[in-house]
Structure formats: structure tokens, C-alpha cells
PDB file of C-alpha atoms in Angstrom:
ATOM      1  CA  MET U   2     -64.958 -82.730  91.412  1.00 96.00           C
ATOM      2  CA  GLN U   3     -66.614 -86.142  90.943  1.00 96.00           C
ATOM      3  CA  PRO U   4     -64.866 -89.142  92.246  1.00 97.00           C
ATOM      4  CA  THR U   5     -64.324 -90.630  88.847  1.00 96.00           C
ATOM      5  CA  GLY U   6     -61.211 -91.333  86.756  1.00 96.00           C
ATOM      6  CA  THR U   7     -57.781 -92.691  87.823  1.00 98.00           C
ATOM      7  CA  ALA U   8     -56.020 -91.518  91.052  1.00 98.00           C
ATOM      8  CA  VAL U   9     -52.378 -92.039  91.430  1.00 98.00           C
ATOM      9  CA  VAL U  10     -50.680 -92.147  94.875  1.00 98.00           C
ATOM     10  CA  THR U  11     -46.974 -92.184  95.495  1.00 98.00           C
ATOM     11  CA  GLY U  12     -45.330 -93.712  98.457  1.00 97.00           C
ATOM     12  CA  ALA U  13     -48.688 -95.808  99.011  1.00 97.00           C
ATOM     13  CA  SER U  14     -47.015 -98.731 100.956  1.00 95.00           C
ATOM     14  CA  ARG U  15     -47.819 -97.193 104.315  1.00 94.00           C
ATOM     15  CA  GLY U  16     -48.793 -94.384 106.384  1.00 95.00           C
ATOM     16  CA  ILE U  17     -50.799 -91.542 104.879  1.00 97.00           C
ATOM     17  CA  GLY U  18     -50.241 -92.745 101.368  1.00 97.00           C
ATOM     18  CA  ARG U  19     -51.649 -95.935 101.994  1.00 97.00           C
ATOM     19  CA  ALA U  20     -54.718 -94.566 103.829  1.00 97.00           C
ATOM     20  CA  VAL U  21     -55.363 -92.155 100.990  1.00 98.00           C
ATOM     21  CA  SER U  22     -55.198 -94.742  98.459  1.00 98.00           C
ATOM     22  CA  LEU U  23     -57.828 -96.887 100.386  1.00 98.00           C
ATOM     23  CA  GLU U  24     -60.167 -93.763 100.870  1.00 98.00           C
ATOM     24  CA  LEU U  25     -59.828 -92.721  97.210  1.00 98.00           C
ATOM     25  CA  ALA U  26     -60.839 -96.226  96.200  1.00 98.00           C
ATOM     26  CA  ARG U  27     -63.851 -96.141  98.651  1.00 98.00           C
ATOM     27  CA  VAL U  28     -65.174 -93.126  97.233  1.00 98.00           C
ATOM     28  CA  GLY U  29     -65.081 -94.314  93.725  1.00 97.00           C
ATOM     29  CA  PHE U  30     -61.890 -93.523  92.106  1.00 98.00           C
ATOM     30  CA  GLU U  31     -59.762 -96.188  90.062  1.00 98.00           C
ATOM     31  CA  VAL U  32     -56.573 -96.104  92.168  1.00 98.00           C
ATOM     32  CA  VAL U  33     -53.106 -96.877  91.262  1.00 98.00           C
ATOM     33  CA  ALA U  34     -51.060 -97.163  94.472  1.00 98.00           C
ATOM     34  CA  THR U  35     -47.418 -96.881  93.826  1.00 98.00           C
ATOM     35  CA  MET U  36     -44.350 -97.919  95.774  1.00 98.00           C
ATOM     36  CA  ARG U  37     -40.721 -98.896  95.499  1.00 96.00           C
ATOM     37  CA  ASN U  38     -41.609-102.608  96.349  1.00 95.00           C
ATOM     38  CA  PRO U  39     -44.874-103.685  94.950  1.00 95.00           C
ATOM     39  CA  ALA U  40     -44.875-106.713  97.219  1.00 94.00           C
ATOM     40  CA  ASP U  41     -45.669-104.454 100.062  1.00 92.00           C
ATOM     41  CA  GLY U  42     -48.938-103.656  98.339  1.00 92.00           C
ATOM     42  CA  ASP U  43     -50.546-107.237  98.663  1.00 90.00           C
ATOM     43  CA  PRO U  44     -52.248-106.425 102.148  1.00 92.00           C
ATOM     44  CA  LEU U  45     -53.481-103.001 100.604  1.00 93.00           C
ATOM     45  CA  MET U  46     -55.185-104.684  97.440  1.00 92.00           C
ATOM     46  CA  ALA U  47     -56.695-107.291 100.093  1.00 92.00           C
ATOM     47  CA  GLU U  48     -58.070-104.431 102.237  1.00 94.00           C
ATOM     48  CA  ALA U  49     -59.333-102.104  99.325  1.00 94.00           C
ATOM     49  CA  SER U  50     -63.100-101.705  98.737  1.00 93.00           C
ATOM     50  CA  GLY U  51     -63.206-100.542  95.211  1.00 92.00           C
ATOM     51  CA  VAL U  52     -60.816-100.605  92.268  1.00 95.00           C
ATOM     52  CA  LEU U  53     -57.102-100.583  93.381  1.00 97.00           C
ATOM     53  CA  SER U  54     -54.125-101.831  91.787  1.00 97.00           C
ATOM     54  CA  VAL U  55     -50.432-101.671  92.901  1.00 97.00           C
ATOM     55  CA  GLN U  56     -47.584-100.531  90.733  1.00 97.00           C
ATOM     56  CA  GLU U  57     -43.861-100.084  91.125  1.00 98.00           C
ATOM     57  CA  LEU U  58     -42.789 -96.395  91.285  1.00 98.00           C
ATOM     58  CA  ASP U  59     -39.604 -94.990  92.834  1.00 98.00           C
ATOM     59  CA  VAL U  60     -39.579 -91.308  92.527  1.00 98.00           C
ATOM     60  CA  THR U  61     -35.854 -91.103  92.498  1.00 97.00           C
ATOM     61  CA  ARG U  62     -35.837 -93.500  89.349  1.00 97.00           C
ATOM     62  CA  PRO U  63     -37.428 -91.747  86.372  1.00 97.00           C
ATOM     63  CA  ASP U  64     -37.386 -95.130  84.481  1.00 97.00           C
ATOM     64  CA  THR U  65     -39.990 -96.438  86.903  1.00 97.00           C
ATOM     65  CA  VAL U  66     -42.392 -93.495  86.443  1.00 97.00           C
ATOM     66  CA  ASP U  67     -45.051 -94.856  84.102  1.00 96.00           C
ATOM     67  CA  LEU U  68     -48.271 -93.005  84.693  1.00 97.00           C
ATOM     68  CA  PRO U  69     -51.679 -93.867  83.128  1.00 96.00           C
ATOM     69  CA  ASP U  70     -52.641 -92.052  79.982  1.00 91.00           C
ATOM     70  CA  GLU U  71     -56.109 -91.139  81.720  1.00 90.00           C
ATOM     71  CA  MET U  72     -55.861 -89.856  85.341  1.00 96.00           C
ATOM     72  CA  SER U  73     -57.783 -87.130  87.253  1.00 98.00           C
ATOM     73  CA  VAL U  74     -55.815 -87.113  90.526  1.00 98.00           C
ATOM     74  CA  LEU U  75     -52.122 -87.277  91.576  1.00 98.00           C
ATOM     75  CA  VAL U  76     -51.181 -87.357  95.218  1.00 98.00           C
ATOM     76  CA  ASN U  77     -47.448 -86.723  95.756  1.00 98.00           C
ATOM     77  CA  ASN U  78     -46.975 -88.318  99.042  1.00 98.00           C
ATOM     78  CA  ALA U  79     -43.639 -90.254  98.749  1.00 98.00           C
ATOM     79  CA  ALA U  80     -40.989 -88.616 100.960  1.00 96.00           C
ATOM     80  CA  VAL U  81     -38.139 -89.438 103.299  1.00 95.00           C
ATOM     81  CA  ASP U  82     -36.985 -87.980 106.588  1.00 91.00           C
ATOM     82  CA  VAL U  83     -33.393 -89.031 107.076  1.00 88.00           C
ATOM     83  CA  ALA U  84     -31.937 -87.138 110.160  1.00 86.00           C
ATOM     84  CA  TYR U  85     -32.547 -84.391 112.686  1.00 90.00           C
ATOM     85  CA  GLU U  86     -29.554 -82.271 112.732  1.00 94.00           C
ATOM     86  CA  ALA U  87     -28.292 -78.668 113.389  1.00 95.00           C
ATOM     87  CA  VAL U  88     -27.651 -77.137 110.074  1.00 96.00           C
ATOM     88  CA  GLU U  89     -23.940 -76.509 111.105  1.00 96.00           C
ATOM     89  CA  GLU U  90     -23.533 -80.277 111.775  1.00 95.00           C
ATOM     90  CA  SER U  91     -25.542 -81.678 108.965  1.00 94.00           C
ATOM     91  CA  SER U  92     -24.418 -84.106 106.475  1.00 91.00           C
ATOM     92  CA  SER U  93     -24.516 -83.118 102.715  1.00 94.00           C
ATOM     93  CA  ASP U  94     -25.066 -86.778 101.942  1.00 95.00           C
ATOM     94  CA  ARG U  95     -28.371 -86.707 103.999  1.00 94.00           C
ATOM     95  CA  TRP U  96     -29.364 -83.416 102.376  1.00 96.00           C
ATOM     96  CA  ARG U  97     -28.902 -85.027  98.790  1.00 97.00           C
ATOM     97  CA  THR U  98     -31.023 -88.016  99.884  1.00 97.00           C
ATOM     98  CA  MET U  99     -34.046 -85.817 101.042  1.00 97.00           C
ATOM     99  CA  VAL U 100     -33.638 -83.441  98.156  1.00 98.00           C
ATOM    100  CA  ASP U 101     -33.722 -86.349  95.579  1.00 98.00           C
ATOM    101  CA  THR U 102     -36.672 -87.844  96.991  1.00 98.00           C
ATOM    102  CA  ASN U 103     -38.811 -84.933  98.335  1.00 98.00           C
ATOM    103  CA  ILE U 104     -38.014 -82.287  95.737  1.00 98.00           C
ATOM    104  CA  LEU U 105     -36.714 -83.848  92.603  1.00 98.00           C
ATOM    105  CA  GLY U 106     -38.711 -86.912  92.810  1.00 98.00           C
ATOM    106  CA  THR U 107     -41.910 -84.907  93.390  1.00 98.00           C
ATOM    107  CA  VAL U 108     -41.064 -82.620  90.402  1.00 98.00           C
ATOM    108  CA  GLU U 109     -40.402 -85.643  88.161  1.00 98.00           C
ATOM    109  CA  VAL U 110     -43.735 -87.267  88.959  1.00 98.00           C
ATOM    110  CA  THR U 111     -45.747 -83.989  88.572  1.00 98.00           C
ATOM    111  CA  ARG U 112     -44.278 -82.814  85.465  1.00 97.00           C
ATOM    112  CA  ARG U 113     -45.161 -86.128  83.770  1.00 98.00           C
ATOM    113  CA  ALA U 114     -48.653 -86.133  85.137  1.00 98.00           C
ATOM    114  CA  ILE U 115     -49.502 -82.765  84.001  1.00 98.00           C
ATOM    115  CA  PRO U 116     -50.153 -83.554  80.242  1.00 97.00           C
ATOM    116  CA  ALA U 117     -52.497 -86.429  81.224  1.00 97.00           C
ATOM    117  CA  LEU U 118     -54.410 -84.278  83.431  1.00 98.00           C
ATOM    118  CA  ARG U 119     -54.602 -81.325  80.756  1.00 97.00           C
ATOM    119  CA  ALA U 120     -55.744 -83.904  78.156  1.00 96.00           C
ATOM    120  CA  ALA U 121     -58.483 -85.036  80.539  1.00 95.00           C
ATOM    121  CA  GLY U 122     -59.652 -81.388  80.884  1.00 96.00           C
ATOM    122  CA  GLY U 123     -58.568 -80.962  84.487  1.00 97.00           C
ATOM    123  CA  GLY U 124     -57.921 -82.663  87.775  1.00 98.00           C
ATOM    124  CA  VAL U 125     -56.085 -82.281  91.074  1.00 98.00           C
ATOM    125  CA  ILE U 126     -52.465 -82.253  92.135  1.00 98.00           C
ATOM    126  CA  CYS U 127     -52.183 -82.780  95.646  1.00 98.00           C
ATOM    127  CA  SER U 128     -48.873 -82.583  97.647  1.00 98.00           C
ATOM    128  CA  ILE U 129     -48.286 -83.674 101.169  1.00 98.00           C
ATOM    129  CA  THR U 130     -45.876 -81.361 102.990  1.00 98.00           C
ATOM    130  CA  SER U 131     -45.773 -80.590 106.850  1.00 96.00           C
ATOM    131  CA  ALA U 132     -47.368 -78.361 109.377  1.00 95.00           C
ATOM    132  CA  SER U 133     -43.610 -77.877 110.573  1.00 94.00           C
ATOM    133  CA  LEU U 134     -43.354 -75.252 107.748  1.00 96.00           C
ATOM    134  CA  LEU U 135     -45.587 -73.006 109.884  1.00 95.00           C
ATOM    135  CA  THR U 136     -43.180 -72.799 112.658  1.00 91.00           C
ATOM    136  CA  PRO U 137     -39.343 -72.629 112.941  1.00 92.00           C
ATOM    137  CA  VAL U 138     -38.663 -76.051 114.279  1.00 92.00           C
ATOM    138  CA  PRO U 139     -35.073 -76.631 115.087  1.00 94.00           C
ATOM    139  CA  PHE U 140     -33.061 -79.525 113.874  1.00 94.00           C
ATOM    140  CA  TYR U 141     -35.425 -80.158 110.938  1.00 94.00           C
ATOM    141  CA  GLY U 142     -33.628 -77.776 108.479  1.00 96.00           C
ATOM    142  CA  ALA U 143     -33.216 -80.364 105.820  1.00 96.00           C
ATOM    143  CA  TYR U 144     -36.809 -81.896 106.021  1.00 96.00           C
ATOM    144  CA  ARG U 145     -38.531 -78.511 106.347  1.00 97.00           C
ATOM    145  CA  ALA U 146     -36.383 -76.925 103.571  1.00 98.00           C
ATOM    146  CA  THR U 147     -37.428 -79.743 101.006  1.00 98.00           C
ATOM    147  CA  LYS U 148     -40.985 -79.554 101.990  1.00 98.00           C
ATOM    148  CA  ALA U 149     -40.789 -75.745 101.542  1.00 98.00           C
ATOM    149  CA  ALA U 150     -39.735 -76.216  98.116  1.00 98.00           C
ATOM    150  CA  VAL U 151     -42.718 -78.386  97.278  1.00 98.00           C
ATOM    151  CA  SER U 152     -44.787 -75.728  98.891  1.00 98.00           C
ATOM    152  CA  ALA U 153     -43.420 -73.082  96.690  1.00 97.00           C
ATOM    153  CA  LEU U 154     -43.694 -75.328  93.535  1.00 98.00           C
ATOM    154  CA  GLY U 155     -47.435 -75.650  94.411  1.00 97.00           C
ATOM    155  CA  GLU U 156     -47.901 -71.840  94.331  1.00 96.00           C
ATOM    156  CA  THR U 157     -46.286 -71.722  90.813  1.00 97.00           C
ATOM    157  CA  LEU U 158     -48.274 -74.576  89.606  1.00 97.00           C
ATOM    158  CA  ARG U 159     -51.311 -73.113  90.745  1.00 96.00           C
ATOM    159  CA  SER U 160     -50.785 -70.214  88.347  1.00 96.00           C
ATOM    160  CA  GLU U 161     -49.458 -72.228  85.557  1.00 96.00           C
ATOM    161  CA  LEU U 162     -52.379 -74.979  85.498  1.00 96.00           C
ATOM    162  CA  SER U 163     -55.315 -73.018  86.428  1.00 95.00           C
ATOM    163  CA  PRO U 164     -56.197 -72.116  82.888  1.00 95.00           C
ATOM    164  CA  PHE U 165     -56.398 -75.867  81.981  1.00 96.00           C
ATOM    165  CA  GLY U 166     -58.788 -76.760  85.046  1.00 97.00           C
ATOM    166  CA  ILE U 167     -56.048 -78.319  87.114  1.00 98.00           C
ATOM    167  CA  ARG U 168     -56.399 -77.605  90.812  1.00 98.00           C
ATOM    168  CA  VAL U 169     -53.435 -77.659  93.134  1.00 98.00           C
ATOM    169  CA  LEU U 170     -53.809 -78.548  96.771  1.00 98.00           C
ATOM    170  CA  GLU U 171     -51.180 -78.668  99.506  1.00 98.00           C
ATOM    171  CA  VAL U 172     -51.803 -80.776 102.697  1.00 98.00           C
ATOM    172  CA  LEU U 173     -49.835 -79.792 105.747  1.00 98.00           C
ATOM    173  CA  PRO U 174     -50.135 -82.792 108.216  1.00 96.00           C
ATOM    174  CA  GLY U 175     -49.533 -82.322 111.877  1.00 92.00           C
ATOM    175  CA  PRO U 176     -49.287 -85.218 114.247  1.00 90.00           C
ATOM    176  CA  VAL U 177     -50.715 -88.243 112.196  1.00 93.00           C
ATOM    177  CA  ASP U 178     -50.224 -91.816 113.440  1.00 87.00           C
ATOM    178  CA  THR U 179     -47.521 -93.033 111.161  1.00 85.00           C
ATOM    179  CA  ASP U 180     -44.164 -94.869 111.295  1.00 76.00           C
ATOM    180  CA  MET U 181     -42.559 -91.437 110.349  1.00 72.00           C
ATOM    181  CA  LEU U 182     -44.026 -89.848 113.550  1.00 68.00           C
ATOM    182  CA  ALA U 183     -43.004 -92.543 115.666  1.00 69.00           C
ATOM    183  CA  ILE U 184     -39.433 -92.440 114.319  1.00 70.00           C
ATOM    184  CA  SER U 185     -39.458 -88.612 114.791  1.00 68.00           C
ATOM    185  CA  ASP U 186     -39.822 -88.994 118.567  1.00 72.00           C
ATOM    186  CA  ARG U 187     -36.159 -89.160 119.059  1.00 79.00           C
ATOM    187  CA  PRO U 188     -33.398 -86.688 120.241  1.00 84.00           C
ATOM    188  CA  PRO U 189     -31.657 -84.930 117.354  1.00 90.00           C
ATOM    189  CA  ASP U 190     -28.522 -86.400 115.970  1.00 87.00           C
ATOM    190  CA  LEU U 191     -25.728 -84.080 117.247  1.00 89.00           C
ATOM    191  CA  ALA U 192     -21.892 -84.475 117.439  1.00 84.00           C
ATOM    192  CA  GLY U 193     -20.439 -85.613 120.669  1.00 85.00           C
ATOM    193  CA  ASP U 194     -19.307 -82.124 121.744  1.00 91.00           C
ATOM    194  CA  SER U 195     -22.045 -80.284 119.847  1.00 95.00           C
ATOM    195  CA  PRO U 196     -22.698 -76.631 121.138  1.00 95.00           C
ATOM    196  CA  TYR U 197     -26.299 -77.536 120.338  1.00 94.00           C
ATOM    197  CA  ALA U 198     -26.758 -80.177 123.184  1.00 93.00           C
ATOM    198  CA  GLU U 199     -28.624 -77.895 125.485  1.00 93.00           C
ATOM    199  CA  ALA U 200     -31.007 -76.802 122.786  1.00 93.00           C
ATOM    200  CA  ALA U 201     -31.605 -80.451 121.662  1.00 92.00           C
ATOM    201  CA  SER U 202     -32.457 -81.406 125.145  1.00 91.00           C
ATOM    202  CA  HIS U 203     -34.981 -78.607 125.567  1.00 91.00           C
ATOM    203  CA  TYR U 204     -36.426 -79.272 122.142  1.00 88.00           C
ATOM    204  CA  THR U 205     -36.820 -82.960 123.058  1.00 87.00           C
ATOM    205  CA  ALA U 206     -38.561 -82.261 126.327  1.00 87.00           C
ATOM    206  CA  LEU U 207     -40.730 -79.548 124.710  1.00 84.00           C
ATOM    207  CA  ARG U 208     -41.810 -81.999 121.864  1.00 80.00           C
ATOM    208  CA  ARG U 209     -42.842 -84.647 124.390  1.00 79.00           C
ATOM    209  CA  ALA U 210     -44.635 -82.288 126.750  1.00 75.00           C
ATOM    210  CA  SER U 211     -46.613 -80.778 124.037  1.00 68.00           C
ATOM    211  CA  ALA U 212     -47.508 -83.882 122.025  1.00 66.00           C
ATOM    212  CA  GLY U 213     -51.208 -84.534 121.696  1.00 70.00           C
ATOM    213  CA  ASP U 214     -52.901 -87.747 120.582  1.00 83.00           C
ATOM    214  CA  PRO U 215     -52.234 -88.032 116.722  1.00 90.00           C
ATOM    215  CA  VAL U 216     -55.107 -88.649 114.472  1.00 93.00           C
ATOM    216  CA  SER U 217     -55.369 -92.092 112.786  1.00 95.00           C
ATOM    217  CA  THR U 218     -54.228 -92.163 109.071  1.00 96.00           C
ATOM    218  CA  ARG U 219     -57.815 -93.162 108.397  1.00 97.00           C
ATOM    219  CA  GLU U 220     -59.125 -89.878 109.591  1.00 97.00           C
ATOM    220  CA  ALA U 221     -56.293 -87.988 108.067  1.00 97.00           C
ATOM    221  CA  ALA U 222     -57.057 -89.651 104.661  1.00 98.00           C
ATOM    222  CA  ARG U 223     -60.786 -89.020 104.985  1.00 98.00           C
ATOM    223  CA  ARG U 224     -59.987 -85.190 105.335  1.00 98.00           C
ATOM    224  CA  ILE U 225     -57.591 -85.045 102.566  1.00 98.00           C
ATOM    225  CA  VAL U 226     -59.804 -86.829 100.053  1.00 98.00           C
ATOM    226  CA  ALA U 227     -62.704 -84.525 101.115  1.00 98.00           C
ATOM    227  CA  SER U 228     -60.450 -81.646 100.238  1.00 98.00           C
ATOM    228  CA  ILE U 229     -59.400 -83.223  96.790  1.00 98.00           C
ATOM    229  CA  LEU U 230     -63.144 -83.606  96.015  1.00 98.00           C
ATOM    230  CA  ASP U 231     -63.984 -79.864  97.202  1.00 98.00           C
ATOM    231  CA  ASP U 232     -63.575 -77.683  94.129  1.00 97.00           C
ATOM    232  CA  ALA U 233     -63.770 -74.674  96.678  1.00 97.00           C
ATOM    233  CA  ALA U 234     -60.884 -75.793  98.990  1.00 98.00           C
ATOM    234  CA  PRO U 235     -57.950 -73.272  99.422  1.00 96.00           C
ATOM    235  CA  LEU U 236     -54.470 -74.047  98.377  1.00 97.00           C
ATOM    236  CA  ARG U 237     -53.259 -75.132 101.795  1.00 98.00           C
ATOM    237  CA  VAL U 238     -55.261 -77.501 104.095  1.00 98.00           C
ATOM    238  CA  ALA U 239     -54.746 -79.536 107.112  1.00 98.00           C
ATOM    239  CA  CYS U 240     -55.781 -82.999 107.932  1.00 97.00           C
ATOM    240  CA  ASP U 241     -55.800 -82.919 111.848  1.00 96.00           C
ATOM    241  CA  PRO U 242     -56.635 -80.596 114.578  1.00 94.00           C
ATOM    242  CA  MET U 243     -53.195 -79.500 115.381  1.00 92.00           C
ATOM    243  CA  GLY U 244     -52.409 -78.809 111.729  1.00 94.00           C
ATOM    244  CA  GLU U 245     -55.804 -76.893 111.214  1.00 96.00           C
ATOM    245  CA  ALA U 246     -54.848 -74.781 114.357  1.00 94.00           C
ATOM    246  CA  MET U 247     -51.507 -73.971 113.275  1.00 92.00           C
ATOM    247  CA  LEU U 248     -52.595 -73.206 109.807  1.00 95.00           C
ATOM    248  CA  GLU U 249     -55.345 -70.899 111.088  1.00 95.00           C
ATOM    249  CA  ALA U 250     -52.770 -69.029 113.401  1.00 91.00           C
ATOM    250  CA  TRP U 251     -50.437 -68.506 110.374  1.00 92.00           C
ATOM    251  CA  ARG U 252     -53.162 -67.216 108.191  1.00 92.00           C
ATOM    252  CA  SER U 253     -54.259 -64.794 110.732  1.00 91.00           C
ATOM    253  CA  GLN U 254     -51.152 -62.924 111.767  1.00 84.00           C
ATOM    254  CA  PRO U 255     -48.134 -61.421 110.135  1.00 83.00           C
ATOM    255  CA  ASP U 256     -45.560 -64.117 109.935  1.00 76.00           C
ATOM    256  CA  GLU U 257     -42.796 -62.207 112.030  1.00 83.00           C
ATOM    257  CA  GLU U 258     -45.121 -62.249 115.134  1.00 80.00           C
ATOM    258  CA  PRO U 259     -45.692 -65.984 115.408  1.00 78.00           C
ATOM    259  CA  MET U 260     -42.276 -66.881 114.303  1.00 78.00           C
ATOM    260  CA  ARG U 261     -40.477 -64.696 116.940  1.00 85.00           C
ATOM    261  CA  ALA U 262     -42.744 -66.061 119.681  1.00 84.00           C
ATOM    262  CA  MET U 263     -41.914 -69.618 118.512  1.00 82.00           C
ATOM    263  CA  VAL U 264     -38.095 -68.941 118.480  1.00 86.00           C
ATOM    264  CA  GLU U 265     -38.452 -67.930 122.294  1.00 87.00           C
ATOM    265  CA  VAL U 266     -40.509 -71.147 122.791  1.00 84.00           C
ATOM    266  CA  PHE U 267     -37.728 -73.309 121.397  1.00 84.00           C
ATOM    267  CA  THR U 268     -35.009 -71.425 123.320  1.00 87.00           C
ATOM    268  CA  PRO U 269     -33.754 -73.172 126.558  1.00 89.00           C
ATOM    269  CA  GLY U 270     -34.953 -71.601 129.653  1.00 83.00           C
ATOM    270  CA  SER U 271     -38.104 -70.300 128.214  1.00 86.00           C
ATOM    271  CA  GLY U 272     -40.184 -72.299 130.648  1.00 80.00           C
ATOM    272  CA  ALA U 273     -42.209 -73.732 127.658  1.00 77.00           C
ATOM    273  CA  VAL U 274     -41.753 -77.409 128.690  1.00 77.00           C
ATOM    274  CA  ASP U 275     -43.485 -76.560 132.390  1.00 75.00           C
ATOM    275  CA  ILE U 276     -46.288 -74.856 130.509  1.00 71.00           C
ATOM    276  CA  TRP U 277     -47.070 -77.565 128.167  1.00 66.00           C
ATOM    277  CA  GLN U 278     -46.761 -80.153 131.128  1.00 70.00           C
ATOM    278  CA  GLU U 279     -49.274 -78.063 133.046  1.00 70.00           C
ATOM    279  CA  LYS U 280     -51.660 -78.162 130.147  1.00 68.00           C
ATOM    280  CA  ARG U 281     -51.750 -81.885 129.631  1.00 62.00           C
TER     281      ARG U 281
END
């Protein structure tokens, strides 16, 4: 597609959403960067090269969802990651918080955007999920489940919207230098006498031993926008080297083989921490 028309980005106050808004404006779109608190967008407007405006939008409050009549791109980026818990010990309230934002909020914005995109003769709906969908990461059950729902939604939308020239894109980021990534570098939230303590300690050590250098949000945004513009892009793409490697491995093997291998890696006593430390 050509970089023309209006692009709407949710969750644009920071991180990937902020960087994607700036990149979309740089390449030629008129960008509406949306966020819960528009005051957070003042630095964004000052930095933008191109046409960019800031608008209040809280995906959990339908009364704030006011999309332009003419739009060519929607980027569903708004999401929350509340806690890292074993499913057995997880909080229903935390699940509801993530479901309300990550699933129901994404659906609300998307279904309102479709008529405008159809009237325009087509466009792109791009949703940001997570490369963690490609491996059975422990203690990420709620976050992965909500992102998996968005992934499944994208598959259905691809079938429903193809006749209208609306292309659907899912971006699965690996490590990108965002506040969310920094916050995720903490031990899982467990009960005091949790039977998962050993597994949590192993997971934390494994994550830190295997962590590479995250890509910048600017580089991630450049790759995301390139995929938005690429009419031949597949449904699922990555925006960083680790995400690309995980996606390629997922595509090339039956899912049971890598899943079984990763379950072993996440099991205490597997020796995976030592292996990753030797590679660094």
C-alpha cells in the first residue's frame, strides 16, 4: 500500500505504540496517536516529522472510541501485562484486567474501524501480540492467553475482510527496549509457600542467562511499518531478530516437537541456564 490516508494507533503514549506513530507519520500517513491521557502525547507531537495529532482513547471505555471517518490503517497496540503467576495461584481480578484491555478493548476498536476501512476501499489492521505465543513460557498464562485470543481473531478477520481489500497483520515482538520489557525482568509473583518456587527460580535464571540485547523501539517500528506497507507480507511477522528466529522455527516444525523441547528447557534441572550462560 501507499503511505496515504489516516493511521490510528492505540496505546501510543510510550514504547512500541509511540515509535510506530512517529514512523507512520515520517513515511507519510496522517497519524492519530491515541492514549488514555492526551497530555502524555505532548512530547510525541513535538518530535514528530509529518502530520500527527493526539487523541484520548481508552480501549476499555467505549465512549472514548471515536475513530476518523476516513482511515487506512489501524494499529492495535494498547495492552497491559499485570502479573506473572502460576495459573493455579492466579487472580481472577488480574485476568479480568488483561481480558478487558487486551481482548475486549482490541475487539471494540477493531469492529468500529472496519466500516471506515471498507468504505475507503481497503487498508490494514495490524495487531501487536507477542513472540511468547510461540513457546510455552511458564507464569505468563494470562498474558499469553489474551494475546493468543487476538491472534485467533486475526485469522478470522483475515477471512472475513479479504473481500473488502482489508489486509490483516499480526506482529509478534520478541525483546524490544520498552518499559514493559524492563518490568518483565522480575521473578514471578508466587504465594509464600508456593510449590512453584523452584520452577520460578529456574525460569528467572534462564530468562536472564538467555537475554540478548533488545532492539530499539525505533528499529522495531521501522520493521512494523515496512510490513504494513508490504502488500505481500504474511499474516504473522516479527520486528526483531529473536522474534524472527522464533517465528521461523515455529513455521518450519510440527508444533509438538519445539513445544516438548521448550517444556524440557523450562524444567528445573535441565541444565539450560548453564548452556545459555556459556553462549553469552
